[in-house]
Short mmCIF file of C-alpha atoms in Angstrom, two decimals:
data_model
loop_
_atom_site.label_atom_id
_atom_site.label_comp_id
_atom_site.label_asym_id
_atom_site.label_seq_id
_atom_site.Cartn_x
_atom_site.Cartn_y
_atom_site.Cartn_z
CA VAL A 83 0.02 -0.03 0.03
CA HIS A 84 2.81 2.38 0.91
CA LYS A 85 4.07 2.41 -2.79
CA ILE A 86 0.99 4.05 -4.01
CA LEU A 87 0.50 6.48 -1.05
CA SER A 88 1.55 10.20 -1.36
CA PHE A 89 3.66 11.53 1.46
CA GLY A 90 0.50 12.99 3.27
CA GLY A 91 -1.43 9.65 2.54
CA LYS A 92 1.36 7.70 4.37
CA ILE A 93 1.02 9.96 7.32
CA ALA A 94 -2.79 9.51 7.38
CA PHE A 95 -2.35 5.75 6.95
CA GLU A 96 0.10 5.36 9.81
CA THR A 97 -1.65 7.93 12.17
CA HIS A 98 -5.38 7.21 11.40
CA LEU A 99 -6.18 4.06 9.55
CA ALA A 100 -3.58 1.62 10.87
CA PRO A 101 -4.25 2.59 14.61
CA MET A 102 -8.06 2.31 14.29
CA LEU A 103 -7.68 -1.20 12.66
CA ARG A 104 -5.56 -2.40 15.65
CA LEU A 105 -7.84 -0.95 18.21
CA GLN A 106 -11.24 -1.74 16.71
CA GLY A 107 -10.69 -3.83 13.75
CA GLU A 108 -12.12 -1.46 11.31
CA ALA A 109 -12.02 2.16 10.08
CA HIS A 110 -14.38 4.28 8.11
CA GLU A 111 -14.23 7.62 6.08
CA ILE A 112 -10.41 8.04 6.20
CA ALA A 113 -9.33 10.50 3.58
CA PHE A 114 -5.82 10.39 1.98
CA ASP A 115 -4.25 10.84 -1.37
CA LEU A 116 -2.75 8.13 -3.83
CA GLN A 117 0.27 8.74 -5.91
CA VAL A 118 0.77 6.69 -9.07
CA GLY A 119 3.87 7.29 -10.74
CA ASP A 120 4.44 10.91 -11.77
CA ALA A 121 0.60 11.28 -12.39
CA ASP A 122 -1.45 13.74 -10.27
CA LYS A 123 -2.66 12.80 -6.84
CA ILE A 124 -5.89 10.92 -6.53
CA SER A 125 -7.98 11.86 -3.54
CA VAL A 126 -9.83 8.91 -2.04
CA ILE A 127 -11.78 7.86 1.05
CA GLY A 128 -10.97 4.64 2.51
CA ASN A 129 -12.86 2.06 4.52
CA ALA A 130 -11.00 -0.83 6.01
CA LYS A 131 -11.84 -3.94 7.93
CA GLU A 132 -9.40 -6.84 9.09
CA LYS A 133 -10.32 -10.57 9.63
CA ARG A 134 -8.60 -12.43 12.59
CA GLY A 135 -8.60 -15.97 13.40
CA LEU A 136 -9.67 -17.71 16.58
CA ASN A 137 -6.42 -17.03 18.24
CA GLY A 138 -6.28 -13.50 17.30
CA GLU A 139 -3.87 -13.98 14.51
CA HIS A 140 -4.30 -11.62 11.51
CA LEU A 141 -5.80 -13.25 8.38
CA PHE A 142 -6.33 -10.35 5.93
CA THR A 143 -7.43 -6.82 5.69
CA ARG A 144 -9.96 -5.70 3.24
CA LEU A 145 -9.36 -2.03 2.06
CA THR A 146 -12.07 -0.33 -0.05
CA LEU A 147 -11.30 3.06 -1.68
CA PHE A 148 -13.78 5.54 -3.28
CA LYS A 149 -12.55 8.24 -5.53
CA ALA A 150 -13.35 11.51 -3.57
CA THR A 151 -12.32 14.29 -5.69
CA GLU A 152 -15.81 15.88 -6.02
CA ARG A 153 -16.74 15.10 -2.43
CA LEU A 154 -13.60 16.87 -1.06
CA LYS A 155 -14.31 19.79 -3.32
CA PHE A 156 -17.85 19.83 -1.89
CA GLU A 157 -16.61 19.58 1.68
CA ARG A 158 -14.01 22.32 1.03
CA SER A 159 -16.61 24.62 -0.45
CA LEU A 160 -18.84 23.93 2.66
CA VAL A 161 -16.10 24.97 4.91
CA GLU A 162 -15.37 28.13 2.86
CA ALA A 163 -19.03 28.98 2.80
CA ARG A 164 -19.22 28.51 6.55
CA ALA A 165 -16.22 30.89 6.97
CA ARG A 166 -17.91 33.49 4.77
CA ALA A 167 -21.18 33.27 6.51
CA GLU A 168 -19.59 33.59 9.90
CA GLU A 169 -17.58 36.79 8.60
CA ARG A 170 -20.69 38.08 7.04
CA PHE A 171 -22.52 37.59 10.48
CA LYS A 172 -19.87 39.32 12.40
CA ASN A 173 -19.98 42.45 10.06
CA GLU A 174 -23.77 42.48 10.11
CA HIS A 175 -23.77 42.18 13.97
CA ALA A 176 -21.22 45.00 14.30
CA GLN A 177 -23.26 47.25 11.90
CA LEU A 178 -26.42 46.51 14.05
CA GLU A 179 -24.53 47.44 17.30
CA LEU A 180 -23.20 50.59 15.59
CA ARG A 181 -26.72 51.54 14.39
CA ASP A 182 -28.25 50.78 17.85
CA GLN A 183 -25.51 52.93 19.67
CA PHE A 184 -26.27 55.71 17.09
CA ILE A 185 -29.88 55.65 17.63
CA ALA A 186 -29.48 55.48 21.43
CA VAL A 187 -27.26 58.61 21.21
CA LEU A 188 -29.53 60.28 18.83
CA GLY A 189 -32.61 59.71 21.25
CA HIS A 190 -30.62 61.16 24.07
CA ASP A 191 -29.56 64.23 22.15
CA LEU A 192 -33.03 64.72 20.95
CA ARG A 193 -34.51 64.68 24.43
CA ASN A 194 -32.42 67.37 25.75
CA PRO A 195 -33.89 70.25 23.82
CA LEU A 196 -37.40 68.67 24.48
CA ALA A 197 -36.78 68.83 28.19
CA ALA A 198 -35.74 72.54 27.74
CA ILE A 199 -39.04 73.28 26.06
CA ALA A 200 -40.87 71.23 28.52
CA ALA A 201 -39.27 73.29 31.44
CA GLY A 202 -40.24 76.49 29.54
CA THR A 203 -43.89 75.71 29.25
CA TRP A 204 -44.13 75.25 33.09
CA ILE A 205 -42.60 78.77 33.56
CA LEU A 206 -44.93 80.22 30.92
CA GLU A 207 -47.84 78.49 32.54
CA ARG A 208 -47.07 80.19 35.91
CA HIS A 209 -47.16 83.54 34.20
CA ALA A 210 -50.32 82.92 32.21
CA GLU A 211 -53.00 82.72 34.87
CA GLY A 212 -56.25 83.99 33.63
CA ASP A 213 -55.02 84.00 29.98
CA GLU A 214 -57.15 81.42 28.30
CA ARG A 215 -55.33 81.82 24.80
CA THR A 216 -51.91 81.34 26.30
CA SER A 217 -53.06 78.36 28.44
CA THR A 218 -54.44 76.76 25.22
CA VAL A 219 -51.26 77.37 23.35
CA ILE A 220 -49.22 75.76 26.14
CA ARG A 221 -51.45 72.80 26.26
CA GLU A 222 -51.00 72.38 22.65
CA MET A 223 -47.13 72.57 23.09
CA ARG A 224 -47.37 70.03 25.76
CA GLY A 225 -49.28 67.69 23.44
CA SER A 226 -46.78 68.20 20.75
CA LEU A 227 -43.90 67.49 23.33
CA ALA A 228 -45.53 64.26 24.35
CA ARG A 229 -45.84 63.12 20.62
CA ALA A 230 -42.31 64.06 19.97
CA ASN A 231 -41.16 61.97 22.88
CA GLY A 232 -43.40 59.10 21.74
CA LEU A 233 -41.73 59.22 18.35
CA ILE A 234 -38.29 58.97 20.09
CA ASP A 235 -39.42 56.13 21.99
CA ASP A 236 -40.67 54.42 18.79
CA VAL A 237 -37.32 54.79 17.15
CA LEU A 238 -35.67 53.33 20.19
CA ASP A 239 -37.95 50.43 20.23
CA TYR A 240 -37.56 49.80 16.63
CA SER A 241 -33.67 49.52 17.22
CA ARG A 242 -34.38 47.04 20.01
CA ILE A 243 -36.49 44.83 17.78
CA LEU A 244 -33.78 44.82 15.10
CA THR A 245 -31.31 43.67 17.79
CA GLY A 246 -33.76 41.36 19.49
CA ARG A 247 -33.54 43.12 22.89
CA ILE A 248 -37.25 44.39 23.08
CA THR A 249 -38.64 43.30 26.43
CA LEU A 250 -42.16 43.33 28.32
CA SER A 251 -42.71 44.34 31.74
CA PRO A 252 -46.10 42.94 32.92
CA ASP A 253 -47.73 44.30 35.97
CA TYR A 254 -51.23 45.16 37.24
CA PHE A 255 -52.59 48.43 36.20
CA ASP A 256 -56.03 50.37 35.74
CA LEU A 257 -56.91 49.64 32.14
CA ARG A 258 -60.10 51.81 32.07
CA GLY A 259 -58.06 54.63 33.38
CA ALA A 260 -55.31 54.15 30.86
CA LEU A 261 -57.96 54.10 27.94
CA GLU A 262 -59.56 57.24 29.14
CA GLN A 263 -56.16 58.93 29.46
CA THR A 264 -55.28 57.97 25.88
CA LEU A 265 -58.73 59.18 24.39
CA GLU A 266 -58.34 62.51 26.19
CA ALA A 267 -54.87 62.93 24.62
CA PHE A 268 -56.12 62.38 21.22
CA GLY A 269 -59.24 64.37 21.60
CA PRO A 270 -57.82 67.82 20.43
CA MET A 271 -56.18 66.03 17.55
CA ALA A 272 -59.54 64.45 16.32
CA GLN A 273 -61.33 67.74 16.85
CA SER A 274 -58.89 69.66 14.70
CA LYS A 275 -60.04 67.58 11.76
CA ASN A 276 -63.65 67.65 12.72
CA LEU A 277 -63.58 63.97 13.66
CA GLU A 278 -65.74 62.36 16.34
CA LEU A 279 -63.63 60.23 18.78
CA SER A 280 -65.74 57.80 20.94
CA ALA A 281 -65.19 54.47 22.92
CA VAL A 282 -67.38 51.48 23.76
CA VAL A 283 -65.85 49.53 26.68
CA ASP A 284 -67.11 46.13 27.72
CA ARG A 285 -68.91 46.51 31.09
CA MET A 286 -67.19 43.08 31.99
CA LEU A 287 -63.80 44.57 31.75
CA PRO A 288 -61.88 44.17 35.01
CA LYS A 289 -60.86 47.25 37.02
CA ARG A 290 -57.26 46.17 36.99
CA VAL A 291 -55.40 43.77 34.45
CA ARG A 292 -52.05 42.40 34.18
CA GLY A 293 -49.89 43.33 31.26
CA ASP A 294 -47.35 45.77 30.09
CA ARG A 295 -49.19 48.98 30.29
CA ASP A 296 -46.90 51.08 28.22
CA ARG A 297 -46.56 48.60 25.33
CA LEU A 298 -50.44 48.24 25.24
CA LEU A 299 -50.94 52.07 25.12
CA GLN A 300 -48.20 52.22 22.53
CA VAL A 301 -50.04 49.87 20.12
CA LEU A 302 -53.24 51.77 20.82
CA THR A 303 -51.60 55.04 20.26
CA ASN A 304 -50.37 53.84 16.82
CA LEU A 305 -53.84 52.68 15.85
CA LEU A 306 -55.59 55.89 16.87
CA SER A 307 -52.99 58.26 15.51
CA ASN A 308 -53.07 56.46 12.22
CA ALA A 309 -56.87 56.51 12.22
CA ILE A 310 -56.93 60.29 12.74
CA LYS A 311 -54.30 60.86 10.28
CA PHE A 312 -55.81 59.04 7.43
CA SER A 313 -59.51 59.92 8.08
CA SER A 314 -61.12 63.06 6.69
CA ARG A 315 -64.65 62.42 8.02
CA GLY A 316 -66.98 60.54 10.08
CA GLU A 317 -66.24 58.79 13.47
CA ILE A 318 -63.38 57.17 14.97
CA ARG A 319 -64.41 54.36 17.48
CA LEU A 320 -62.49 52.43 19.99
CA ASP A 321 -64.21 49.04 21.07
CA VAL A 322 -62.93 47.22 23.92
CA ASP A 323 -64.16 43.75 24.55
CA PHE A 324 -63.25 41.33 27.30
CA THR A 325 -64.12 37.57 27.55
CA ALA A 326 -63.22 35.95 30.85
CA GLU A 327 -61.63 32.57 30.88
CA GLY A 328 -61.54 31.02 34.30
CA GLU A 329 -61.25 32.99 37.49
CA SER A 330 -58.16 35.10 36.69
CA ASP A 331 -57.62 34.81 33.07
CA GLY A 332 -59.30 36.39 29.96
CA VAL A 333 -58.91 37.65 26.50
CA LEU A 334 -58.73 41.38 25.71
CA ARG A 335 -59.79 42.65 21.98
CA VAL A 336 -59.22 46.16 21.02
CA ARG A 337 -60.61 47.34 17.77
CA VAL A 338 -60.30 50.75 16.30
CA THR A 339 -62.72 51.59 13.35
CA ASP A 340 -62.60 54.73 11.04
CA GLN A 341 -64.12 55.98 7.88
CA GLY A 342 -60.70 56.23 6.14
CA GLN A 343 -59.99 55.04 2.43
CA GLY A 344 -58.85 51.73 3.65
CA MET A 345 -56.29 49.55 2.03
CA ASP A 346 -56.23 47.90 -1.44
CA ALA A 347 -55.28 44.22 -2.04
CA ASP A 348 -51.75 45.25 -2.98
CA THR A 349 -51.27 47.22 0.12
CA LEU A 350 -52.72 44.32 2.30
CA LYS A 351 -49.85 42.32 1.16
CA HIS A 352 -47.36 44.53 2.81
CA LEU A 353 -49.50 44.89 6.06
CA PHE A 354 -46.85 43.32 8.41
CA GLU A 355 -43.74 44.66 6.64
CA ASP A 356 -41.93 47.60 8.46
CA GLN A 357 -40.79 50.70 6.64
CA PHE A 358 -43.61 50.54 3.97
CA LEU A 359 -45.73 53.56 3.23
CA ALA A 360 -49.13 52.87 1.46
CA GLY A 361 -49.44 54.89 -2.04
CA SER A 362 -45.87 55.90 -2.14
CA GLN A 363 -44.13 55.25 -5.53
CA ASP A 364 -40.93 56.79 -4.47
CA ALA A 365 -38.36 54.24 -3.48
CA PHE A 366 -36.68 56.62 -0.97
CA SER A 367 -39.89 57.37 0.57
CA VAL A 368 -41.01 53.90 0.91
CA ARG A 369 -37.63 52.94 2.79
CA HIS A 370 -37.78 56.00 5.04
CA ALA A 371 -41.40 56.84 5.42
CA GLY A 372 -41.83 55.10 8.97
CA PHE A 373 -41.99 52.00 11.03
CA GLY A 374 -45.15 50.31 9.55
CA LEU A 375 -48.49 51.38 8.17
#
């Protein structure tokens, strides 16, 4: 056998195939090269099994060789592909980390001027006693500040979603009070467009429920703001239904209904895609319009 083995093949034979035959009487899937004369090396996969007599004496060894040129090429291509995939993953992960850091810094820097404006509204309010017009302007400013802070929170949440770090913090809270607070916040926005904003809340809704209050209101805020934004007439109604399941569990269903133009079949296909704006034909606008419909 040694006469047709390449130098590397002899090493593989002596360090892998032969020891395994002595230890367990067989060897499988041993790769080495054959060298026949001055011809090119032939890559093979070898399986071997030896036969011994009753007294343990060696009778013969059967060696089966399979030409493995294509297989080895395939295995090498898999190793190379894996290395490229790992390198690409590292690069993408680094880019996500950089983007996450950038958004976090951006959110922090944007909050600083908003905090200064908020402080200014409190000062103005103390000097605006009895001036209804000024008080109305201050309330509108505070509403705009709240929406601006909400947008910053949405951007930060979107960054957390991209990096898989968004979390829920369930706790007991007054759901009815939270709903009333949300409707009150959107009242002026609806009135400015001559829209009627109403709510129908299930009488069986518990006083306190367990969940992530901020996340629930975030979803509700998104639904109501979009309903107001894309409606030009009629009523926007919030329906809250509760179905009890056992003594302490239940299913909460929240539905927002408006008289907007709705979505066509093509738009519905993209309903759960982020950064898609219905009706936009401009590629840049589609990519940068927002975080969902």
